[in-house]
Coordinates of C-alpha atoms and ligand atoms in Angstrom, one line a residue:
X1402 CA 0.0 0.0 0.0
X1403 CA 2.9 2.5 0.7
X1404 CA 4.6 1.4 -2.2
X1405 CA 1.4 2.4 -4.4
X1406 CA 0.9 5.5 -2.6
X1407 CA 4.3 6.5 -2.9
X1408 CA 4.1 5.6 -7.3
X1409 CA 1.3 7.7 -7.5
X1410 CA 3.1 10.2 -5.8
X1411 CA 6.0 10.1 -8.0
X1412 CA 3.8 10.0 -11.2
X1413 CA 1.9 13.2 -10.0
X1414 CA 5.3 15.1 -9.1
X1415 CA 6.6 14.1 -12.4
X1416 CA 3.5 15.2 -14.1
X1417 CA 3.8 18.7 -12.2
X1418 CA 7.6 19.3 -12.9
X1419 CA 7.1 18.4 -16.6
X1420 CA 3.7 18.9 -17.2
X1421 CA 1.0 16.4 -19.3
X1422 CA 2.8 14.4 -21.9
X1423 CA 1.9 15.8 -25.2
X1424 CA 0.7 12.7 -27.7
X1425 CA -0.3 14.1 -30.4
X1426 CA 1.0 13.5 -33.8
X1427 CA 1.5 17.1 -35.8
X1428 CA 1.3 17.7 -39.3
X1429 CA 2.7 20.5 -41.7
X1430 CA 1.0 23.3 -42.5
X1431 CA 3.0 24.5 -45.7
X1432 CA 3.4 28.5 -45.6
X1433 CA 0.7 30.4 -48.2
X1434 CA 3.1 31.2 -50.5
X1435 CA 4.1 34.6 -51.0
X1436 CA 1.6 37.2 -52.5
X1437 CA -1.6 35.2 -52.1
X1438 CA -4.4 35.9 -49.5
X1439 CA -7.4 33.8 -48.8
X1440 CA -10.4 33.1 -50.1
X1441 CA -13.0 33.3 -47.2
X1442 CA -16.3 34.8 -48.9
X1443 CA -14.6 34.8 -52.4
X1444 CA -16.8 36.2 -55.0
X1445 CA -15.9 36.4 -58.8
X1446 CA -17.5 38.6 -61.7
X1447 CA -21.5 37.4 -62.3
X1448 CA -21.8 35.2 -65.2
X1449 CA -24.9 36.0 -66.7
X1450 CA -25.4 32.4 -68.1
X1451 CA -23.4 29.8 -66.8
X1452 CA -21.2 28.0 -68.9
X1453 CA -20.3 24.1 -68.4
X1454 CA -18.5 21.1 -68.7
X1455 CA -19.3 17.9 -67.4
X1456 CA -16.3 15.2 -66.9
X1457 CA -17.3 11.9 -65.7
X1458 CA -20.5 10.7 -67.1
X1459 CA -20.6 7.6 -64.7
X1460 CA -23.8 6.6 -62.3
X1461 CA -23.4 10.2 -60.5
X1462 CA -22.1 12.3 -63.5
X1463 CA -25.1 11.3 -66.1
X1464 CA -27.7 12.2 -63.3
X1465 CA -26.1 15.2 -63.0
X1466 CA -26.4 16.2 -66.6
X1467 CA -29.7 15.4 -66.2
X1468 CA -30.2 17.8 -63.5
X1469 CA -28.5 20.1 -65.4
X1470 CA -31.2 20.1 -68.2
X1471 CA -33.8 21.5 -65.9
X1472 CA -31.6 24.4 -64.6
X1473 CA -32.5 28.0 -65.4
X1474 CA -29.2 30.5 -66.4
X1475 CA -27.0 27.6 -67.6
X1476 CA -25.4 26.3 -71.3
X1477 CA -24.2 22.4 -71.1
X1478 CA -21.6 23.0 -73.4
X1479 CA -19.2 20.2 -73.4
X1480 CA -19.0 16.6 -71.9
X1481 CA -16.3 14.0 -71.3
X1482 CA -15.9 10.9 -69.9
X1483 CA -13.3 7.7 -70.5
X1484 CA -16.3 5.9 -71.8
X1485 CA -18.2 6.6 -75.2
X1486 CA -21.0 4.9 -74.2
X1487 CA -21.5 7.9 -71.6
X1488 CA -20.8 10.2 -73.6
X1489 CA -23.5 9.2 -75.9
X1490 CA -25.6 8.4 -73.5
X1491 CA -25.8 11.9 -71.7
X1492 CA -26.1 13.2 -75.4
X1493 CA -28.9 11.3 -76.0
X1494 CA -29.9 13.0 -72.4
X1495 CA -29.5 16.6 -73.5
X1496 CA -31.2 15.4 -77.1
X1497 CA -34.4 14.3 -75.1
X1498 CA -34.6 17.5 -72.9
X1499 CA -34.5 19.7 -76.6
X1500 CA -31.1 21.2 -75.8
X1501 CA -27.9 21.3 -78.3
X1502 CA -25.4 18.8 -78.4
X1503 CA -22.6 19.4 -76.4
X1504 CA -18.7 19.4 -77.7
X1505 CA -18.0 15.7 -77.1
X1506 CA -14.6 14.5 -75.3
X1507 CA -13.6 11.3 -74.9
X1508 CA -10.6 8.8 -73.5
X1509 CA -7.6 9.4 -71.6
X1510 CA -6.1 12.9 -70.8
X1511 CA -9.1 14.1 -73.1
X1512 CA -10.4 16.1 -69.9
X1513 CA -7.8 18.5 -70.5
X1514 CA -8.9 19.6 -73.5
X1515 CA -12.4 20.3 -72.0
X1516 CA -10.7 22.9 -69.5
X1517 CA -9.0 24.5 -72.1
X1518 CA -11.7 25.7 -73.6
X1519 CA -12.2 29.7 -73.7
X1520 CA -16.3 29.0 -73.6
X1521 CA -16.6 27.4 -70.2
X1522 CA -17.4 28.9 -67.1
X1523 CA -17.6 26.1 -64.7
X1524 CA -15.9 22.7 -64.7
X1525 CA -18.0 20.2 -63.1
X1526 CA -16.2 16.7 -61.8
X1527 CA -18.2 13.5 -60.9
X1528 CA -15.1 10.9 -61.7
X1529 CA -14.1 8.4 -59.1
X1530 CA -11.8 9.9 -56.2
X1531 CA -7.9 9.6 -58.1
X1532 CA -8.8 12.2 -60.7
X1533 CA -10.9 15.1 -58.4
X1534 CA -8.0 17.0 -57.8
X1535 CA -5.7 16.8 -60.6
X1536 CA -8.4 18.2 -62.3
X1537 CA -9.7 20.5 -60.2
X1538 CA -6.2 21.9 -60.3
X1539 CA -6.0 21.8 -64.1
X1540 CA -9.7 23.4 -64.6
X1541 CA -8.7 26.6 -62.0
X1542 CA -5.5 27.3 -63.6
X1543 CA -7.5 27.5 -66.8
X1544 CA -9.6 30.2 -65.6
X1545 CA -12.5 28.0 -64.7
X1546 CA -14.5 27.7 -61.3
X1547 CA -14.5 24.4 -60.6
X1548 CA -17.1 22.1 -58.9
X1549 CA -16.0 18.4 -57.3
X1550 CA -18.0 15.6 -56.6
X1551 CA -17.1 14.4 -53.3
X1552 CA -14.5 13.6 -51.6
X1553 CA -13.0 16.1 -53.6
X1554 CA -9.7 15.1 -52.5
X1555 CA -8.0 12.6 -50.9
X1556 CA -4.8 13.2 -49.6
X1557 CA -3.3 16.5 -47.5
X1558 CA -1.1 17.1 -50.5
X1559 CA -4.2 17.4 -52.7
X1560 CA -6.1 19.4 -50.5
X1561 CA -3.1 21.6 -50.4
X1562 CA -2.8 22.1 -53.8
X1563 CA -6.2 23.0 -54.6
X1564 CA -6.2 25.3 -51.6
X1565 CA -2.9 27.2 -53.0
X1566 CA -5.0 26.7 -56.7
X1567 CA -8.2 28.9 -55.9
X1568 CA -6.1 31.3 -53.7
X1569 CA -3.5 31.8 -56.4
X1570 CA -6.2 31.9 -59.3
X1571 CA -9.2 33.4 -57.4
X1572 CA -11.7 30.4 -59.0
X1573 CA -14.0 29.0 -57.1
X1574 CA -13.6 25.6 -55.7
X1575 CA -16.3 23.6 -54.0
X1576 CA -17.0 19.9 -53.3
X1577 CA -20.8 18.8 -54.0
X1578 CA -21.3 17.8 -51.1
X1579 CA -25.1 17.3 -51.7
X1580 CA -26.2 16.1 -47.8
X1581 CA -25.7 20.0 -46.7
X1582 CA -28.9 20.7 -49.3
X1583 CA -31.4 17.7 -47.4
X1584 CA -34.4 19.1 -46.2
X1585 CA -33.9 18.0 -42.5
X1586 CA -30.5 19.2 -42.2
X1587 CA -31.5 23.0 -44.0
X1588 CA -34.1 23.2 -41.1
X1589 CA -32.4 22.2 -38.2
X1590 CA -29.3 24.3 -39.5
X1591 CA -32.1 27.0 -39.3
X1592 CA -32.8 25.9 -35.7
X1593 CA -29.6 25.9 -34.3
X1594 CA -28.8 29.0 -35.8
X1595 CA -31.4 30.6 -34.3
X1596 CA -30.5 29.0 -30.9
X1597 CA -33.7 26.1 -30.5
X1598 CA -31.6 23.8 -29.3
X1599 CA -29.3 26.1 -26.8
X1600 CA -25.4 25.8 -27.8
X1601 CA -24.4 23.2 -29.8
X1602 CA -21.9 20.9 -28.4
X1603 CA -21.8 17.9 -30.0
X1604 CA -22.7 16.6 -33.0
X1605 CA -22.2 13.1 -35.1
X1606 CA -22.6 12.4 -38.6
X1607 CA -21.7 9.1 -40.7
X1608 CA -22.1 7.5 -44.3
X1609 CA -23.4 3.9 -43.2
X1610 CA -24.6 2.5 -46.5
X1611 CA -23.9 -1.4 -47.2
X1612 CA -22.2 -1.0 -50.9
X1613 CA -22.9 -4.8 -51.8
X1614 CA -25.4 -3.9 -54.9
X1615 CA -23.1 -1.1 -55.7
X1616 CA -19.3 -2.4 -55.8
X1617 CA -19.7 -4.0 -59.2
X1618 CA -21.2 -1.2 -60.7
X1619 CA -18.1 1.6 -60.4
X1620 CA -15.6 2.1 -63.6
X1621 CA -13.0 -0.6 -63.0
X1622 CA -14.2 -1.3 -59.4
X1623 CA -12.2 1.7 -58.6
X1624 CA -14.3 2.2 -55.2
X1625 CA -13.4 -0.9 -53.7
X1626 CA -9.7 -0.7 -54.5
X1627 CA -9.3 2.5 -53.5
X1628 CA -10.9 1.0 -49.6
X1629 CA -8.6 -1.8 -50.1
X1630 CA -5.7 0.4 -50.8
X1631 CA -6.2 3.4 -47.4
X1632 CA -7.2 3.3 -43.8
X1633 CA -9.2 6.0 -41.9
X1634 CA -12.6 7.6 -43.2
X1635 CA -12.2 7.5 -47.0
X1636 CA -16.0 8.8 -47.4
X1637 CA -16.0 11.6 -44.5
X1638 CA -17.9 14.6 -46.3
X1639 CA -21.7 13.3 -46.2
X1640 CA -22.0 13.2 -42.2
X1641 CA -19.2 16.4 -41.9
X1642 CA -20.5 18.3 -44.0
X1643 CA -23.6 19.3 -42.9
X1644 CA -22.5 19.4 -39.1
X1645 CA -19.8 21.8 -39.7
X1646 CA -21.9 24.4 -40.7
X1647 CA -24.2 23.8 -38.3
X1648 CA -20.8 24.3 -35.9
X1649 CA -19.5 27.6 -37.8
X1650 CA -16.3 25.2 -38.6
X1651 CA -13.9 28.1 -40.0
X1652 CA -16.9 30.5 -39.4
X1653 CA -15.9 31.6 -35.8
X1654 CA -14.2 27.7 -34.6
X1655 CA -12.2 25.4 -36.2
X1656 CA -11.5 21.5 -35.8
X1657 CA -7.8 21.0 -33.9
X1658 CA -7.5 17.5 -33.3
X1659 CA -9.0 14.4 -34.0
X1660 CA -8.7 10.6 -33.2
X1661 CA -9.7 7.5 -35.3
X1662 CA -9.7 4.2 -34.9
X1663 CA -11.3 1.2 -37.3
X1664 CA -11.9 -2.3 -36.7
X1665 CA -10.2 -5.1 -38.9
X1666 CA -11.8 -5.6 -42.2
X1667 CA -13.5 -8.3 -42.3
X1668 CA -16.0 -8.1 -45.0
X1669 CA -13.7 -6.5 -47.1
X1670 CA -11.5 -9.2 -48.3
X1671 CA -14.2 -11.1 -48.9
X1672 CA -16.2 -8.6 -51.3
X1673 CA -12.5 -8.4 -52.8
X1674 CA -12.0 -12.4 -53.3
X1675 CA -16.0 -12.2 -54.5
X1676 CA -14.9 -10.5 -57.4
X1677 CA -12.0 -12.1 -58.1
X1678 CA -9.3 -9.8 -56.3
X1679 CA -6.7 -11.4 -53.7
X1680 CA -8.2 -9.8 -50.6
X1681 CA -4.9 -9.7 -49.2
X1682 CA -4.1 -6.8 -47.4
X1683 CA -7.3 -5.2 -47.3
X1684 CA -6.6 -1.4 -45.6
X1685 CA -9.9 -0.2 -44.7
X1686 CA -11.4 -1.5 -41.7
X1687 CA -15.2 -2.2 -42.1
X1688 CA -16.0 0.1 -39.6
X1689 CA -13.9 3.6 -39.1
X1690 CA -15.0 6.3 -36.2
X1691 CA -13.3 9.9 -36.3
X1692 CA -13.7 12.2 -33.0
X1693 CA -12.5 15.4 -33.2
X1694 CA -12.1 18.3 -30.9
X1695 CA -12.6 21.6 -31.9
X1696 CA -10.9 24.9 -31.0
X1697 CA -14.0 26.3 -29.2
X1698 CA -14.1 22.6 -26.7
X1699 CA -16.9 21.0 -28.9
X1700 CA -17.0 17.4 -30.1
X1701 CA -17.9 15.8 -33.2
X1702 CA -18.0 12.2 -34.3
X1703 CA -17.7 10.4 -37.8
X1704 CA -18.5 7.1 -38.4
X1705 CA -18.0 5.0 -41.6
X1706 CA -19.3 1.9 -42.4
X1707 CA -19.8 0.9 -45.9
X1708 CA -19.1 -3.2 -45.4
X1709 CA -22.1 -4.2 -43.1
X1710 CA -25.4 -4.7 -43.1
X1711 CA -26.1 -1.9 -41.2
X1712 CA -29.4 0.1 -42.1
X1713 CA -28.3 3.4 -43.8
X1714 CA -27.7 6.4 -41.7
X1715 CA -26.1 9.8 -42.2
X1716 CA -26.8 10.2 -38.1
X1717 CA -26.7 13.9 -38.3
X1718 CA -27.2 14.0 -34.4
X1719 CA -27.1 18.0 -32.9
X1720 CA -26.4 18.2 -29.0
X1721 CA -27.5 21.2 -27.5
X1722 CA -27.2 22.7 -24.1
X1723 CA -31.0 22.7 -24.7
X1724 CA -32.2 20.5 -27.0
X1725 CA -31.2 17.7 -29.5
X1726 CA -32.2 17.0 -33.0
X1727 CA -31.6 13.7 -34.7
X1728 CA -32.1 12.6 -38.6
X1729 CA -31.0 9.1 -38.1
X1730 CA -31.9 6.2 -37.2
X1731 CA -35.0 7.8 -35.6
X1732 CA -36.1 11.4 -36.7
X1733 CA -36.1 13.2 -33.6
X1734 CA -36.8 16.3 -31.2
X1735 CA -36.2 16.7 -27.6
X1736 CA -36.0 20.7 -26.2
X1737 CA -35.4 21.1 -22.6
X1738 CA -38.5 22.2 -21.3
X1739 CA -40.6 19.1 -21.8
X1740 CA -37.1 17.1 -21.9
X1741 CA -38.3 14.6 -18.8
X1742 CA -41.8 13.8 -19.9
X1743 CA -42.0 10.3 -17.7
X1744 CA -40.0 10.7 -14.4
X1745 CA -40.6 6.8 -13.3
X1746 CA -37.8 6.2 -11.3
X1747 CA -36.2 2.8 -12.8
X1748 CA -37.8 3.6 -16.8
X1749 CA -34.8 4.5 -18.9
X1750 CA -35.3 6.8 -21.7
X1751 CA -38.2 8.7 -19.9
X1752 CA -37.1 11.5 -21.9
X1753 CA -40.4 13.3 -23.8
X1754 CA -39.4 13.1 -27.7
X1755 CA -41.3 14.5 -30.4
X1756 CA -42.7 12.0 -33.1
X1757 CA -41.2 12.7 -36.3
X1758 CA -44.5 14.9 -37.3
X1759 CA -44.1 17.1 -33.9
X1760 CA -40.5 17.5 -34.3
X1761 CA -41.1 18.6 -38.0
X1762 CA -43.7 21.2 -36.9
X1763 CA -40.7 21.8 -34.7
X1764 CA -38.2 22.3 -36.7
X1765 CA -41.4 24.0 -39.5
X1766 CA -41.1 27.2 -36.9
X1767 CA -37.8 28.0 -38.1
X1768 CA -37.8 28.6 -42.3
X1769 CA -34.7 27.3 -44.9
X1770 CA -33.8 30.8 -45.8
X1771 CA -32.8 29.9 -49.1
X1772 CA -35.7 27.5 -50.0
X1773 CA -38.8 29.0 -51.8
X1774 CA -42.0 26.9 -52.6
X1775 CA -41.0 26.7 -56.3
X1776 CA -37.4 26.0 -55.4
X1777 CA -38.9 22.9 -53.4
X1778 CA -41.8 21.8 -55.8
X1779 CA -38.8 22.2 -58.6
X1780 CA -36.0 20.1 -56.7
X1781 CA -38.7 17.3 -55.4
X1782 CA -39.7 17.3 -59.3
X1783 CA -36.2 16.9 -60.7
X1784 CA -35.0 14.3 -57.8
X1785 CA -31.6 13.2 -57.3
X1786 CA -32.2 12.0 -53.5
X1787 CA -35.2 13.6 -53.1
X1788 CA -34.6 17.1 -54.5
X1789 CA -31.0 17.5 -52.5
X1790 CA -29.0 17.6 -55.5
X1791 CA -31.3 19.7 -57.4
X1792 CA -31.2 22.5 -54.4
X1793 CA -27.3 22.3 -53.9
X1794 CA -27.0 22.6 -58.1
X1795 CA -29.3 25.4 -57.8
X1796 CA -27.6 27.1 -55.1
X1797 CA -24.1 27.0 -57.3
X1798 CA -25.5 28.2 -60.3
X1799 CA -27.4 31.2 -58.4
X1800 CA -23.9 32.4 -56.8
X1801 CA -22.2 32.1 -59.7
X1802 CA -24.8 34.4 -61.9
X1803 CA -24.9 37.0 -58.8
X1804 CA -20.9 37.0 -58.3
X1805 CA -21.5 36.2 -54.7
X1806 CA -19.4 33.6 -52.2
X1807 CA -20.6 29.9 -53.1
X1808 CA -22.1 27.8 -49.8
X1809 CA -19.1 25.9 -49.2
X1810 CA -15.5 27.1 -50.1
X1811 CA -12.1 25.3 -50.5
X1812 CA -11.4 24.9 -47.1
X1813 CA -14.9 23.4 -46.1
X1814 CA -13.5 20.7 -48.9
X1815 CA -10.4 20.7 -47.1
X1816 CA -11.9 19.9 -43.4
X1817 CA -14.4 17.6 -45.1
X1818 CA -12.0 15.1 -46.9
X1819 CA -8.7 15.5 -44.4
X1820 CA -10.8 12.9 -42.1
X1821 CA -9.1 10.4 -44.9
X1822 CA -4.9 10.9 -44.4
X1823 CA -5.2 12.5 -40.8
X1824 CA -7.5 9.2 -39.4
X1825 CA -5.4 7.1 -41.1
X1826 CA -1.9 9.0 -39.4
X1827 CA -3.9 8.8 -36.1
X1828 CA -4.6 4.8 -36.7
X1829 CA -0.6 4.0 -37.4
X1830 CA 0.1 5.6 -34.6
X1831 CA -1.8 3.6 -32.0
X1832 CA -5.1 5.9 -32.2
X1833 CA -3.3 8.5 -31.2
X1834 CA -4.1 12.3 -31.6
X1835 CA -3.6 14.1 -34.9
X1836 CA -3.4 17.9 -35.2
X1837 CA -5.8 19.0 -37.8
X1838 CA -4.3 22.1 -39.6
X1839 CA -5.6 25.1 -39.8
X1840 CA -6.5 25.0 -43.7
X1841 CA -7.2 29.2 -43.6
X1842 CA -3.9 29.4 -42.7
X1843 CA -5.2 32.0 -40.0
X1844 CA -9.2 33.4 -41.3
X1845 CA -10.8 30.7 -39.7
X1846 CA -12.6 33.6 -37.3
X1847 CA -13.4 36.1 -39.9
X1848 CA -16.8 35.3 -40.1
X1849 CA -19.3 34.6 -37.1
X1850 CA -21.1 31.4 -38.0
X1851 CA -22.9 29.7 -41.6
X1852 CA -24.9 32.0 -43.8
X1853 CA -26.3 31.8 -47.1
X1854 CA -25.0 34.6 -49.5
X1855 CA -28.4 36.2 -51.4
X1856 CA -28.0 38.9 -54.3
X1857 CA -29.4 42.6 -52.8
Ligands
NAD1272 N1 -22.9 13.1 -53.6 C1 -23.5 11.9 -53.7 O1 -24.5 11.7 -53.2 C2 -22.8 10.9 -54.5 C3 -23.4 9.7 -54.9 C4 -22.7 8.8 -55.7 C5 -21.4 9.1 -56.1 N2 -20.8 10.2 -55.7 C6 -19.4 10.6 -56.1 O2 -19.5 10.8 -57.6 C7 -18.2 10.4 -58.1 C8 -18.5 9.4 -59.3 O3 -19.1 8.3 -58.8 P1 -20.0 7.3 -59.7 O4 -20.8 6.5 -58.8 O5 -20.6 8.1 -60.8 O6 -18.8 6.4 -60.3 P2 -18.8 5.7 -61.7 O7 -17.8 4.6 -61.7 O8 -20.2 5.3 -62.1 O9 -18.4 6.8 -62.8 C9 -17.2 7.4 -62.8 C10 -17.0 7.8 -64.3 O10 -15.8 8.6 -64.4 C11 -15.2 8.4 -65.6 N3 -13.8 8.8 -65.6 C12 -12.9 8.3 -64.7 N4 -11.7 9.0 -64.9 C13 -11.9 9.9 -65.9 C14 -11.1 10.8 -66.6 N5 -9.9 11.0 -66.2 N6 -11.7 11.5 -67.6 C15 -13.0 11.3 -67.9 N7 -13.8 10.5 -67.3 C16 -13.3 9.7 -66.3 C17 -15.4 6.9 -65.8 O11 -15.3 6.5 -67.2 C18 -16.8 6.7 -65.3 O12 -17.8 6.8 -66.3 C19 -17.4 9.8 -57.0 O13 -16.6 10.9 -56.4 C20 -18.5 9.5 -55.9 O14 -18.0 9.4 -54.6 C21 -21.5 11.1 -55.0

């Protein structure tokens, strides 16, 4: 007993004279290089109607296209993919909806000549992850603005480069990221904002969707090569996204650190053997979660699960100081005053929660200020999960034809996808913490908070 007594001693002097042990793992932030500032609440010259080319014609790209022909203020102007059966197919796309053909591009390195174009405004990505960046890169330094499906990048060196890209060009840069634009996560954006749900303190987000139907149907199988290539969160930016705004992430706080850890894949080999791979070293574990701290003491979580049979949730889970609001797995409610509806002493989960139809009349009290009945009748008309894609395409065309800041800039891109690298530096080193750089390189408290840009 002495002996323990007198360890714990020494460990508590020790920790006095030299102070906590510091664990975490930090990364470079490479200087802004000289002459450039940054590009919080860019804006660029209107474009009265909006130019574009499409590369990647794939599952997401050809939807997008189609989109695209219901969009007021825009010219499709040229398409590209490695494929010619895309291409023709999104032709035959714009042929159905009555609008021109579009300059045609086809087969490797072809993309380039797309952004070299002097009659496009806006370069528009939806290939699979290895391209996003190099492209993005090419399309800015061509004087486009550029547009990325998501993630937009997957590796610190390419978020830095398209960072030091739109800073250096003054283009636009910003990752679809689609999920911000869902109708449950505009209103309870609305909510927090306007302080329903007290301070937010916590929130979780994830991208839990079983890919079985799905793995055979990418372009070479380049999703399940890329999991069996990298560890940590390779599909971050759908349960981020939308909880970053709602935390003012770069907007008045910023992420600092975060810690991941995954479990062992164990379905992933086997989806790899299924289609004739070797499933030897599989990387990504079939479950990854992501916690990171933010500068302002808040906490978010990130889960990623894309291997199970686990029913599909984007969790987008706000904790409040007075309230919670949850999208997944159960559409909920709770506000403080009616928080303990049943107080019997041994019921767990006596908490009052609003059904999903009280917690929308809820959530109804607070408007989407950027969503107008025909902007919702429109987007529910058009689809792409449920009108989502429709509002976010909107709300990038809109910006663009008022010269005002997009939604989501280069460095919301950059917090989104660094999940991928830093998780997977935080995984090789034991689970230990990773510092997450400040991608502003000093304007993340410029602003105060999320807002929607509008023309005067
Ligand atoms: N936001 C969302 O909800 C959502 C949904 C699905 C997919 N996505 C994203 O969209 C992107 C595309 O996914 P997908 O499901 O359409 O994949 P896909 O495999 O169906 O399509 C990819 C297409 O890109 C083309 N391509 C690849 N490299 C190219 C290059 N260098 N030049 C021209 N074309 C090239 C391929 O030929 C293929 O047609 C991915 O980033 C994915 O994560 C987003």
């Amino acid at each position: 007993m002495k002996l323990r007594l007198l360890s714990i001693a020494v460990v508590a002097a020790c920790l006095v004279a030299c102070g906590p042990k510091d664990y975490t793992v930090h990364v470079k932030t490479p200087a802004r290089p000289a002459g450039q500032q940054d590009v919080v609440s860019l804006s660029a010259d209107p474009i009265e109607t909006v130019r574009i080319g499409f590369i990647g014609l794939g599952m997401r790209g050809g939807s997008a296209v189609k989109r695209y022909t219901h969009m007021p203020g825009v010219e499709i102007k040229a398409i590209c993919d490695m494929e010619e059966k895309q291409v023709s197919r999104s032709q035959k796309t714009l042929a159905k909806a009555g609008l021109p053909e579009a300059a045609e591009y086809c087969g490797e390195g072809a993309w380039k000549q797309l952004c070299e174009r002097e009659d496009i405004d806006l370069v528009y990505v939806c290939t699979d992850w290895a391209s996003h960046a190099e492209i993005g890169v090419y399309a800015m330094e061509h004087g486009k603005h550029v547009a990325i499906e998501v993630p937009a990048a997957t590796s610190l060196e390419e978020i830095w480069a398209l960072i030091n890209t739109s800073e250096h060009t003054r283009r636009h840069c910003m990752q679809l990221e689609n999920c911000c634009y869902d109708f449950f996560e505009m209103s309870a954006l609305a909510a927090a904002q306007a302080g329903a749900f007290g301070e937010i303190i916590h929130a979780e987000g994830a991208y839990c969707h079983n890919l079985d139907p799905y793995w055979s149907r990418y372009w070479h199988s380049w999703r399940l090569d890329f999991n069996q290539q990298h560890k940590g969160d390779v599909y971050p930016t759908h349960g981020l996204g939308p909880v970053c705004q709602v935390l003012g992430i770069h907007r008045g706080d910023r992420m600092t650190t975060l810690v991941a850890m995954d479990t062992d894949p164990f379905n992933g080999p086997r989806h790899c053997k299924a289609r004739g791979g070797q499933g030897e070293g599989f990387a990504n574990g079939d479950e990854t979660s992501t916690l990171i701290r933010t500068e302002k003491g808040k906490t978010i979580l990130i889960e990623h699960d894309v291997m199970t049979p686990r029913p599909y949730s984007r969790m987008y889970q706000l904790v409040g100081t007075d309230g919670y609001a949850a999208k997944y797995p159960l559409h909920q409610v709770c506000l403080r005053e009616d928080a303990l509806g049943n107080l019997e002493y041994d019921k767990l989960g006596g908490e009052k929660v609003y059904s999903k139809e009280e917690a929308d009349s809820v959530l109804a009290q607070y408007p989407i200020p950027i969503l107008t009945p025909e902007l919702e009748a429109t987007a529910k008309e058009v689809g792409g999960h449920g009108g989502m894609d429709f509002i976010m395409d909107y709300r990038l065309i809109y910006c663009l034809r008022n010269g005002l800041p997009l939604d989501m800039d280069v460095y919301d891109l950059a917090e989104w996808c660094c999940l991928g690298e830093l998780g997977a530096i935080s995984i090789a080193n034991g689970n230990a913490p990773v510092e997450v750089p400040d991608f502003t390189r000093g304007a993340w408290d410029k602003l105060d908070g999320f807002s929607y840009a509008f023309a005067k």
